[in-house]
Coordinates of C-alpha atoms in Angstrom, one line a residue:
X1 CA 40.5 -26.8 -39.9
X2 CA 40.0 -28.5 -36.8
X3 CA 42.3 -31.1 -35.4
X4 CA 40.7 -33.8 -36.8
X5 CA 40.4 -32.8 -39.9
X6 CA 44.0 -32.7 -40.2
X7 CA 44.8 -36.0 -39.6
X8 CA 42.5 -36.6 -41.9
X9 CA 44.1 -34.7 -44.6
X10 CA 47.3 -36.1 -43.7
X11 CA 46.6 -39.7 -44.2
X12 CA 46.1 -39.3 -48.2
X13 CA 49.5 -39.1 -49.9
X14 CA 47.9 -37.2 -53.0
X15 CA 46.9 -34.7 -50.9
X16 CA 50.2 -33.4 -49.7
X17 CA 52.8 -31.6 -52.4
X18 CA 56.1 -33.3 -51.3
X19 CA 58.4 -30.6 -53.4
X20 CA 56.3 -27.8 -52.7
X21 CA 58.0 -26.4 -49.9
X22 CA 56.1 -24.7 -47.3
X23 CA 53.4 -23.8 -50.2
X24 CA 49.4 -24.6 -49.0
X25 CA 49.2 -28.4 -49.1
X26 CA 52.7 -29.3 -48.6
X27 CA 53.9 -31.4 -45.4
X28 CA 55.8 -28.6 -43.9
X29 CA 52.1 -26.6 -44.1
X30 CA 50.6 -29.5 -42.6
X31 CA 52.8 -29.7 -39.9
X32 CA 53.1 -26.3 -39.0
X33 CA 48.9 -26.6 -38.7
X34 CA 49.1 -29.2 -37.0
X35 CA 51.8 -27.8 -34.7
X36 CA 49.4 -24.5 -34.1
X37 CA 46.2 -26.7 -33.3
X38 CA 48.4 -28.4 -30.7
X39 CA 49.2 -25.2 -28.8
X40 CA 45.2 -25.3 -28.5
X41 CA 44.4 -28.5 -27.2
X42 CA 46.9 -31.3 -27.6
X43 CA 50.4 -30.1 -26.4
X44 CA 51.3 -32.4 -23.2
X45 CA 49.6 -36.0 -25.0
X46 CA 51.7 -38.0 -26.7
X47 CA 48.9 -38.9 -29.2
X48 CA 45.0 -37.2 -29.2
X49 CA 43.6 -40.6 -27.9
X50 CA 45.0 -40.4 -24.9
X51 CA 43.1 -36.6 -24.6
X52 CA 39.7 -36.9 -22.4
X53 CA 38.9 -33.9 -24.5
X54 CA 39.3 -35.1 -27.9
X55 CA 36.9 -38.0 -27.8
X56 CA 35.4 -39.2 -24.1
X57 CA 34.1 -35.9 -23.1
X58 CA 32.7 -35.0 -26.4
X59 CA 31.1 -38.1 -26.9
X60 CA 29.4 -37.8 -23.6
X61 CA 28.3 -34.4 -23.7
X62 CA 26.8 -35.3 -26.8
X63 CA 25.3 -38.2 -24.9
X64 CA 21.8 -36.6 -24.5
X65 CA 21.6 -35.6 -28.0
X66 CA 22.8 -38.9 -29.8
X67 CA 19.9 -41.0 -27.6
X68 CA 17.5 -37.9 -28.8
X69 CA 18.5 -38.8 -31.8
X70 CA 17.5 -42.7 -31.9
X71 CA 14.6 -42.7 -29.4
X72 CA 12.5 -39.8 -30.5
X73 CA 9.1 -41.0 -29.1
X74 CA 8.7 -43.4 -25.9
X75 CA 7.6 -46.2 -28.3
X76 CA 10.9 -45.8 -29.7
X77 CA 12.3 -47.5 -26.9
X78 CA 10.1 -50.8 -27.5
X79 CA 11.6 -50.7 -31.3
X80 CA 14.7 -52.8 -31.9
X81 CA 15.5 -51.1 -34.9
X82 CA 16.0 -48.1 -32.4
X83 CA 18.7 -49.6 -30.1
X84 CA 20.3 -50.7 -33.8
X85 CA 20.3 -47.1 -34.8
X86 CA 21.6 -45.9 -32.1
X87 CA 24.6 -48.5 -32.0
X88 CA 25.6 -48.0 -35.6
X89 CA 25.0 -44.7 -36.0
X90 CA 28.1 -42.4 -37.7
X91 CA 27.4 -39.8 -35.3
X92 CA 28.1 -42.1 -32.2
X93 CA 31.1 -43.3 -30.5
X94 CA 31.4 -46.5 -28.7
X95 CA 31.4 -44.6 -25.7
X96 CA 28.2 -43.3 -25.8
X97 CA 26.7 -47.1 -26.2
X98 CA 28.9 -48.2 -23.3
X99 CA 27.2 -45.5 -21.6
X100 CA 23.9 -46.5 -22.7
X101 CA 24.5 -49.9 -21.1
X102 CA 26.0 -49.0 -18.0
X103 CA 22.8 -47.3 -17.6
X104 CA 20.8 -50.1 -18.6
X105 CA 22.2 -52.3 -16.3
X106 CA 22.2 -49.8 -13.2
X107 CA 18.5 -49.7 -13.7
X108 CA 18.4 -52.9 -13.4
X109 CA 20.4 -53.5 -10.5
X110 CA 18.6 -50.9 -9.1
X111 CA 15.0 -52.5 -9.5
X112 CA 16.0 -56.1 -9.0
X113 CA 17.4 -54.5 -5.8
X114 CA 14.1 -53.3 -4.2
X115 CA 12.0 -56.4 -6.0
X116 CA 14.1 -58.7 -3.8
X117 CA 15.7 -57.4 -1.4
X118 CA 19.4 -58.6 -2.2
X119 CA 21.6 -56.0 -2.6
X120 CA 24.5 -58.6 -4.0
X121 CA 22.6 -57.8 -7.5
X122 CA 25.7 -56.5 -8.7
X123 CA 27.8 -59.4 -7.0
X124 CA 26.3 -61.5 -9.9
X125 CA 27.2 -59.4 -12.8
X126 CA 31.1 -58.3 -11.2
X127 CA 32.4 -61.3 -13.0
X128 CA 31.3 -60.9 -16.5
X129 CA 30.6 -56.8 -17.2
X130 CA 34.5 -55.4 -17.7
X131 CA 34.7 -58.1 -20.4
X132 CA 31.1 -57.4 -21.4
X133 CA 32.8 -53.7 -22.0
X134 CA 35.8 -54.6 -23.6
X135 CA 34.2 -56.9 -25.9
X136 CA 32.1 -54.0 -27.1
X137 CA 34.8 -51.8 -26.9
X138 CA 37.4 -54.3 -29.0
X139 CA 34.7 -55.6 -31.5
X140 CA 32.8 -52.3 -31.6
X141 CA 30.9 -51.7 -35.1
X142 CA 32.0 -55.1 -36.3
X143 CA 35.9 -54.5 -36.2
X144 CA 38.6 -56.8 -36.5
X145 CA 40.6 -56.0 -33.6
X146 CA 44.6 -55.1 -34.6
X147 CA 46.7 -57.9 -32.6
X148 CA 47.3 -55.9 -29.3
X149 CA 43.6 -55.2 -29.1
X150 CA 42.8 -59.3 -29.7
X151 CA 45.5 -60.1 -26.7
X152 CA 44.5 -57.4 -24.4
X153 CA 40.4 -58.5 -24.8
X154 CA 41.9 -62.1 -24.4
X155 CA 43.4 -61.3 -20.6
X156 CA 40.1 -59.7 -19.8
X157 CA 38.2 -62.8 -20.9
X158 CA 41.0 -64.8 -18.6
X159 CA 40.5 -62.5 -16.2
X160 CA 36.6 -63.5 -16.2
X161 CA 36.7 -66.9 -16.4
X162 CA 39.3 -67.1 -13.0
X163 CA 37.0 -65.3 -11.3
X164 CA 33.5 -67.1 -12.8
X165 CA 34.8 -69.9 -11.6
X166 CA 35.8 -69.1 -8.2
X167 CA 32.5 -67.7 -8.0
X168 CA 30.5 -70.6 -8.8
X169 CA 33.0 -73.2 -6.3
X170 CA 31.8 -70.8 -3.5
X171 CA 28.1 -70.6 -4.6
X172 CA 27.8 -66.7 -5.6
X173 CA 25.5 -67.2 -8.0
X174 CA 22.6 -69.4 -5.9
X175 CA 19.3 -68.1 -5.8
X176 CA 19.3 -65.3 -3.3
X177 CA 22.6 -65.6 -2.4
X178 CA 24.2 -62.3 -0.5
X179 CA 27.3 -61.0 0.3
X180 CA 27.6 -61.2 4.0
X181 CA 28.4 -57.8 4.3
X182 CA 25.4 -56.1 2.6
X183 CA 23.1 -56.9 6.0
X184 CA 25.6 -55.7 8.6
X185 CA 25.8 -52.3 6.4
X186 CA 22.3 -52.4 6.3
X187 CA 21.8 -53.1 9.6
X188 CA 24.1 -50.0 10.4
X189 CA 21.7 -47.3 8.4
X190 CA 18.4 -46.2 8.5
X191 CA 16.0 -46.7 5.9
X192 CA 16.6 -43.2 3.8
X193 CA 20.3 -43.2 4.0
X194 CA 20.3 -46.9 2.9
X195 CA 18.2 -46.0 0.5
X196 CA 20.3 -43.1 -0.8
X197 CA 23.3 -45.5 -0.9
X198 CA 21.6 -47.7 -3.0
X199 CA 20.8 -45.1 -5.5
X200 CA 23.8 -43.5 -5.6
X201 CA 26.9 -46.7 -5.0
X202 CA 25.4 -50.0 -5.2
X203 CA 23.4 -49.9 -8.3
X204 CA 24.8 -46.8 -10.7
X205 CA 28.8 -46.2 -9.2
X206 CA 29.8 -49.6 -9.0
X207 CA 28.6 -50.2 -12.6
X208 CA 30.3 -47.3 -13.9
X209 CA 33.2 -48.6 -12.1
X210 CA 33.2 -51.8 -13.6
X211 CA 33.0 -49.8 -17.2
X212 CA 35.4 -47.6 -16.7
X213 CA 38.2 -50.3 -15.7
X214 CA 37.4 -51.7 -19.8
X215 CA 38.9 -47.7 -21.0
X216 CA 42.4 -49.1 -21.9
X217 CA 40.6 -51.7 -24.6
X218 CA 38.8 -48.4 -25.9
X219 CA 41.8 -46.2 -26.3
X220 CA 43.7 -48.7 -28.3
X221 CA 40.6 -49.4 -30.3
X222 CA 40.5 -46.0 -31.1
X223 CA 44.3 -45.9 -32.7
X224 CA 42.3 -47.5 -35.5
X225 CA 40.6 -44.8 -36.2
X226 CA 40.7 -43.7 -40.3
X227 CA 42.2 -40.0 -39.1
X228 CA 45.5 -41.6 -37.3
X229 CA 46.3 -43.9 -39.9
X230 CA 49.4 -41.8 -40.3
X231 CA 49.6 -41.2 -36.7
X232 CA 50.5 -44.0 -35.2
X233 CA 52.0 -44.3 -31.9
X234 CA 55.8 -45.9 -31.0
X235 CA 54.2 -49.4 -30.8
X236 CA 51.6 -49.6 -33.1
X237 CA 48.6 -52.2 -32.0
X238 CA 49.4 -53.7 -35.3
X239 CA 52.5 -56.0 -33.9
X240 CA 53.0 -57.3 -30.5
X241 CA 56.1 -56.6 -28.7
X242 CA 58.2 -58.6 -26.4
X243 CA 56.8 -56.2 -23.9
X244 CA 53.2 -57.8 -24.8
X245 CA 54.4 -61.0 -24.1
X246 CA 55.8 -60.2 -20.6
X247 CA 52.4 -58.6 -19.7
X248 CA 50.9 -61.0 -20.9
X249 CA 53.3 -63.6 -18.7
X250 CA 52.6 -61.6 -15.7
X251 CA 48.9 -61.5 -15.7
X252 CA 48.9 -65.4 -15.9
X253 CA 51.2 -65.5 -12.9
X254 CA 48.8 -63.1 -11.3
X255 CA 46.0 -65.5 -11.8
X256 CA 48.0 -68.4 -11.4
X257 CA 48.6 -66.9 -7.9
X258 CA 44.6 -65.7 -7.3
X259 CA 43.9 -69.3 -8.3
X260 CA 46.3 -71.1 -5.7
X261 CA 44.9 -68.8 -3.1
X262 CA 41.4 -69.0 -3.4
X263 CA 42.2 -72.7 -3.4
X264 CA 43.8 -72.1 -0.1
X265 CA 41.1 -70.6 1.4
X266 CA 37.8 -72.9 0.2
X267 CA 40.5 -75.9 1.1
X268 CA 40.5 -74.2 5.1
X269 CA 36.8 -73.2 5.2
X270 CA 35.7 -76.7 3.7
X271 CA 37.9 -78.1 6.7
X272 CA 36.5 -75.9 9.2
X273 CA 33.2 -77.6 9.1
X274 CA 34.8 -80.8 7.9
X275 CA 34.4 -80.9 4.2
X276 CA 36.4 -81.3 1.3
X277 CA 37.3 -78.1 -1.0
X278 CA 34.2 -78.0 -2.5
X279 CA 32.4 -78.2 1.0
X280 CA 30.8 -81.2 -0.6
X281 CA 31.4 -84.5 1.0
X282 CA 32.9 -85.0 4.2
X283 CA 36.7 -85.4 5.2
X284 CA 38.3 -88.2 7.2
X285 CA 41.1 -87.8 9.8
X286 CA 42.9 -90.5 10.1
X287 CA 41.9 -92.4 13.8
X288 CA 45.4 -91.6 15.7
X289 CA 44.6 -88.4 15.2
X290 CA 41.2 -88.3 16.0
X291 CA 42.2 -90.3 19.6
X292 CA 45.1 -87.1 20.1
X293 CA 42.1 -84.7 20.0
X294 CA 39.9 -86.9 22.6
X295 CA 42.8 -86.7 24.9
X296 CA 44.5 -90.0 24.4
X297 CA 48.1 -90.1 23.0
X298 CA 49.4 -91.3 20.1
X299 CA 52.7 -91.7 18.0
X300 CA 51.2 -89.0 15.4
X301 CA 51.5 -86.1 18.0
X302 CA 55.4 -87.0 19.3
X303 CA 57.4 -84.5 18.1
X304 CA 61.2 -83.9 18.9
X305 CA 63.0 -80.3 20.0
X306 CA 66.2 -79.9 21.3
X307 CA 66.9 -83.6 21.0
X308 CA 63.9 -84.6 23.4
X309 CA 61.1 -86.1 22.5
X310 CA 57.4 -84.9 23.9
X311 CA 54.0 -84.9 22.8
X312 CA 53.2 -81.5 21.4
X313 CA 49.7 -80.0 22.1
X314 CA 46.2 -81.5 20.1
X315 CA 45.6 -78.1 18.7
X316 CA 49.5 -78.1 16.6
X317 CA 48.7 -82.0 15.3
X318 CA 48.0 -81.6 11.2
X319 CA 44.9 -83.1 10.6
X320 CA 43.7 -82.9 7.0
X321 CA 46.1 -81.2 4.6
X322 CA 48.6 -79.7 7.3
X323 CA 45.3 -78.0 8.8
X324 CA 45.1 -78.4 12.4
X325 CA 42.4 -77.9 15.3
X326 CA 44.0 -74.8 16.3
X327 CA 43.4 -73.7 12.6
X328 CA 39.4 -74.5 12.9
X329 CA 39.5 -73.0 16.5
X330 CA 40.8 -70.0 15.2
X331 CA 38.2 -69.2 12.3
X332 CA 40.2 -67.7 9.6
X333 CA 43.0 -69.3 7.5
X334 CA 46.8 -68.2 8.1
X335 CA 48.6 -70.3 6.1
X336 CA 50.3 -71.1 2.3
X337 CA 49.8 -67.8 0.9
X338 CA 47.9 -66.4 3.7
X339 CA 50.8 -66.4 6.0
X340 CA 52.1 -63.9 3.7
X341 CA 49.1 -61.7 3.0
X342 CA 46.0 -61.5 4.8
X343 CA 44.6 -60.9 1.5
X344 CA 46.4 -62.6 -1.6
X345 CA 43.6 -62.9 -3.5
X346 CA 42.4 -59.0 -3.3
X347 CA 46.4 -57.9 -3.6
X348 CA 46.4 -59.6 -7.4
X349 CA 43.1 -58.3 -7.7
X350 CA 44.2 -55.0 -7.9
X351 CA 47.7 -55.8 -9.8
X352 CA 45.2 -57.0 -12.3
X353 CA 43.8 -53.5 -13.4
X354 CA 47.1 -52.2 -13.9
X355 CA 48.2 -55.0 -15.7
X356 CA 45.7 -54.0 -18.2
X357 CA 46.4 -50.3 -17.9
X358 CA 49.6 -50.8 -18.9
X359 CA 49.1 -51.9 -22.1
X360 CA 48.1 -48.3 -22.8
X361 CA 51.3 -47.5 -21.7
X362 CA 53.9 -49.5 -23.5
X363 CA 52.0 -48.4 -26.4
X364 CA 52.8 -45.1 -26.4
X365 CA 56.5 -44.8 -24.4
X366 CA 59.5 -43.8 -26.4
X367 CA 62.2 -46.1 -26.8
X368 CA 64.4 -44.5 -24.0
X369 CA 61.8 -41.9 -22.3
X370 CA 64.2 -40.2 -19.6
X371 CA 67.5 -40.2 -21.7
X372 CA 66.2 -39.4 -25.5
X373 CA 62.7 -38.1 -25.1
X374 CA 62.6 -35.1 -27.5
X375 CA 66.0 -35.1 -28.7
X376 CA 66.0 -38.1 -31.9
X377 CA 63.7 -36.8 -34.9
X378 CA 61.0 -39.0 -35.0
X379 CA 61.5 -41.2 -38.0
X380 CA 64.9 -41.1 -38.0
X381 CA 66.2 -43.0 -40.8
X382 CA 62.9 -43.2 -42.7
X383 CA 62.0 -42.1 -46.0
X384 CA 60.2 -38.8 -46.0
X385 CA 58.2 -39.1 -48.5
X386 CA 56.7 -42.4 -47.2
X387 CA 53.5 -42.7 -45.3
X388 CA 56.1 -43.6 -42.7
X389 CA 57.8 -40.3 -43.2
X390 CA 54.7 -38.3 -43.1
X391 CA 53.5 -39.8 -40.0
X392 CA 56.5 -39.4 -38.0
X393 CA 57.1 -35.7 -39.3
X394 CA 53.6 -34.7 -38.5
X395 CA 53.7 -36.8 -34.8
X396 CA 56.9 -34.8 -34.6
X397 CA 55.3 -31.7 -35.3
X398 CA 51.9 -32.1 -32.9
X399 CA 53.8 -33.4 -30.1
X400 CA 57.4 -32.2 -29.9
X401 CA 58.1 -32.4 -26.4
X402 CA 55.3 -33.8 -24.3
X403 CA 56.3 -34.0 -20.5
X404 CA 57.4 -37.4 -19.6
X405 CA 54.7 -37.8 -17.3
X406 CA 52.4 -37.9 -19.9
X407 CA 53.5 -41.5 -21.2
X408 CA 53.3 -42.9 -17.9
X409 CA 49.9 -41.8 -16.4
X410 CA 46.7 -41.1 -18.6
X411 CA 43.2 -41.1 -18.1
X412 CA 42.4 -44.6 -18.3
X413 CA 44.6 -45.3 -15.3
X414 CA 41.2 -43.9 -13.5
X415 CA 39.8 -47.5 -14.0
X416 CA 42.6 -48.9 -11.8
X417 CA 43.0 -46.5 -8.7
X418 CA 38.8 -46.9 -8.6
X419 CA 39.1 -50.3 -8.3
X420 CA 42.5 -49.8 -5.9
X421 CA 40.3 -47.7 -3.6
X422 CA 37.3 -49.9 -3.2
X423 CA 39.2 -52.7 -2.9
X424 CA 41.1 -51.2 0.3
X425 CA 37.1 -49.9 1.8
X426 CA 35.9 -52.8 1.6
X427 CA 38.7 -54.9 2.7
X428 CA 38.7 -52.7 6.2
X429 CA 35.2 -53.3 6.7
X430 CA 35.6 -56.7 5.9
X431 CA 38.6 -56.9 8.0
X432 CA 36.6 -54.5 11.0
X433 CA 33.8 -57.5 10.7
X434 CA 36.6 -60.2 11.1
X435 CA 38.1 -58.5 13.9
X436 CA 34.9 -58.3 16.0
X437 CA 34.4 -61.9 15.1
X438 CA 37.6 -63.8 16.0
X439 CA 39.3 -62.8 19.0
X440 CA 42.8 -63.6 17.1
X441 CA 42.2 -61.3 14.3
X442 CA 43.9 -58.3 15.5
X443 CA 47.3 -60.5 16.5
X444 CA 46.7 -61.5 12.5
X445 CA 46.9 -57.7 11.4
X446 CA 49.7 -57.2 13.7
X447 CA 52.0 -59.7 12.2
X448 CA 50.8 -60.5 8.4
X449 CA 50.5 -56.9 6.0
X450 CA 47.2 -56.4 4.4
X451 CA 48.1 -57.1 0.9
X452 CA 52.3 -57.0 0.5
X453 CA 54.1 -59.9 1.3
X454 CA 57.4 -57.6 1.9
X455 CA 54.8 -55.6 5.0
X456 CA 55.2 -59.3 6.4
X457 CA 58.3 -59.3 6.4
X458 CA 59.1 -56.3 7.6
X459 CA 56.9 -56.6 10.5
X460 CA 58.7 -60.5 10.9
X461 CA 61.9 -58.1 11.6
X462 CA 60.5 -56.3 13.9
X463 CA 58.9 -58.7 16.0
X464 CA 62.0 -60.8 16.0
X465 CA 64.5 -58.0 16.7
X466 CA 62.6 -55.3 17.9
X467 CA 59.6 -56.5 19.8
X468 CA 60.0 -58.6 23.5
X469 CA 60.4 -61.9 23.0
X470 CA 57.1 -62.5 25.2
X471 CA 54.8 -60.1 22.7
X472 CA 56.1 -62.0 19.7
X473 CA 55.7 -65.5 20.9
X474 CA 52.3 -64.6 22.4
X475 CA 51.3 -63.0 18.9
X476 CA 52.6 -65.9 16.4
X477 CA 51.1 -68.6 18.4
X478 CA 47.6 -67.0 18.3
X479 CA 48.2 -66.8 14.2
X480 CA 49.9 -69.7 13.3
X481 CA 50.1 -72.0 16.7
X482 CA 53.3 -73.3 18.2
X483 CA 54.7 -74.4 14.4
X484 CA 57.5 -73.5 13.1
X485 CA 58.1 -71.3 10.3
X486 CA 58.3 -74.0 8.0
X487 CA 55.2 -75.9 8.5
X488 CA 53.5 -72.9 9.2
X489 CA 53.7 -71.4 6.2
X490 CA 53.8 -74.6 3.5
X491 CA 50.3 -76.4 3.2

């Protein structure tokens, strides 16, 4: 009897002989089954969905044989009833259609790619595939989600439409628009080994990355499986928890956040070549200003220090939304939440994906992992006769002491540290491009961290307790002017 098969047995009441004893067909058989196949396979899970081995691998080993299976001929692939088949088929897991798509669209990323040139043909679908996944995932084979599933698509849809729209505001999706960093790569290969890294990261790894960060939708889906109906995990997907809710609360303050910074940074580079946010219509300084940066004077650039007043320098005179000239000299924006990160936007970024992932997490986590894990029966104070019984004894039974690592970290977290280490490439580059670019860059990375605001301010204590006085002056006025702290960093 194979694992499966057990929990299969398990679910039906009828099937199990409550006053039998350990007799074939009674719990206590059941369990001590299910205990055995656990030695096997399943000892350090807390549940056999969180086991690459119990449905992900299978499913795509099986891969080959399942798309045998639908498409027999070529023409099969022209036949709509084929791709139907192959969807809805009982011997298929949504994995293996997930996989059939993230094919699909690598192809054609791949061929759009050498049709066109672009290589930001990915670029365009980045905002829309992870819920693309999850929606498969979550609705797969017509489901009703169970209430955790519904929230946790919901994010992802949230999560899509921040990003959409920050997308359109900065024109990612015009014909033949490309990331600005795809030519200087380019530029930096020759044709085969550009070519190679096409055909192995732009068009197929970066869409199995974007597939992969949907997992955590596909291993609560799969809790709905007929064989774990009396195997639920400590927070069934059935409810939501206060710990729901605050996940929930934190990935709309992680937007919130994205959405104020991207704000910030459209706001300075429509100012840099004097339009409004949407880099639309021009801006208007007000005319005392505009005579301060001719060289005139005016009462707009008197400031007062140390009881004196003086006229302080064009460059530090706030022109349009506390931007100043020094701020367009210098090319990149250092201020609001910028002052604090040199990349806000990318830090939530990543927070995101581990938002998600840990929905997986408070699914499965005891009540009190590091004080009573594996010492409280589980079911304690149920019925054991009830299907609530049953479940917790066999649980109890399959996984009696899994290592407390195991409810913390599992395989789905490999969506998240993908995206984690991408994100920190690409940002280097990026930040390498920047660096080369604006002569006050490197004075930038010296003072503000790369994504942690608390970086900032341990470098702050350092440059003001540490550092000369001449080497911190010299640095802060090439990043945020002669301001001070409080207009620096407040837009």
């Amino acid at each position: 009897m194979g694992l499966l098969d057990l929990f299969t047995t398990a679910k039906s009441p009828t099937s199990v002989n409550f006053a039998s004893g350990g007799r074939p067909g009674s719990l206590d058989t059941v369990a001590q089954q299910a205990a055995a196949a656990a030695a096997h396979s399943l000892a350090y899970f807390p549940h056999p969905v969180l086991d690459p081995r119990v449905h992900v691998l299978p499913s795509l080993q099986t891969f080959p044989a399942a798309v045998r299976a639908s498409f027999p001929t070529l023409l099969s692939y022209a036949d709509p009833r084929a791709y139907a088949h192959f969807y809805s088929s009982a011997n298929t897991d949504a994995i293996q259609s997930a996989t059939g798509i993230c094919i699909a669209f690598s192809v054609y990323v791949y061929v759009m790619q050498q049709i066109t040139g672009n290589a930001s043909q990915v670029d365009g679908l980045w905002t829309f595939l992870p819920v693309i996944y999850a929606t498969h995932f979550a609705f797969y084979g017509g489901t009703i989600p169970e209430p955790r599933v519904l929230l946790l698509w919901s994010l992802y849809v949230a999560w899509s439409v921040r990003l959409t729209y920050n997308a359109i505001r900065r024109g990612m999706f015009k014909k033949g628009e490309e990331d600005y960093r795809w030519p200087l790569l380019r530029a930096s290969m020759n044709r085969l080994t550009w070519e190679i890294f096409t055909i192995t990261f732009i068009a197929p790894a970066q869409n199995v990355l974007l597939a992969i960060t949907a997992l955590p939708v596909y291993v609560l889906t799969n809790l709905s499986r007929p064989e774990y109906a009396l195997l639920q995990p400590t927070r069934p997907t059935s409810t939501l928890t206060p710990a729901d809710i605050i996940l929930a609360l934190l990935l709309a303050a992680n937007l919130s956040v994205q959405f104020i910074a991207d704000a910030q940074q459209q706001l300075y580079q429509g100012f840099k070549r004097g339009l409004d946010i949407n880099c639309k219509n021009p801006i208007t300084i007000p005319a005392d200003k505009l005579l301060l940066l001719n060289g005139g004077t005016s009462p707009a650039g008197v400031v007062t220090r140390n009881g004196k007043a003086g006229q302080q320098h064009p460059d530090n005179v706030p022109l349009y939304k506390g931007f100043t000239n020094g701020d367009k000299k210098r090319g990149f924006v250092t201020r609001g939440l910028w002052a604090w990160s040199r990349h806000p936007n990318f830090a939530c970024e990543q927070t995101t994906w581990w938002i998600f992932y840990a929905f997986t997490v408070i699914t499965f986590l005891p009540p009190s992992l590091f004080v009573d894990l594996g010492t409280k029966p589980a079911g304690a104070g149920i019925l054991p006769h009830s299907a609530a019984g049953i479940a917790a004894k066999v649980t109890q039974a399959v996984y009696p002491h899994p290592p407390a690592w195991t409810y913390l970290l599992n395989y789905t977290a490999i969506g998240a540290l993908s995206m984690n280490l991408l994100f920190i490439a690409s940002t280097r580059y990026s930040e390498g491009v920047s660096a080369a670019k604006y002569p006050a860059y490197k004075s930038y990375q010296k003072r503000v961290g790369m994504f942690l605001p608390i970086d900032t301010l341990l470098r702050g204590v350092y440059y003001w307790f540490v550092a000369p006085d001449n080497v911190r002056e010299t640095v802060e006025a090439e990043v945020w002017g002669e301001l001070g702290s409080a207009e620096k960093k407040a837009l």
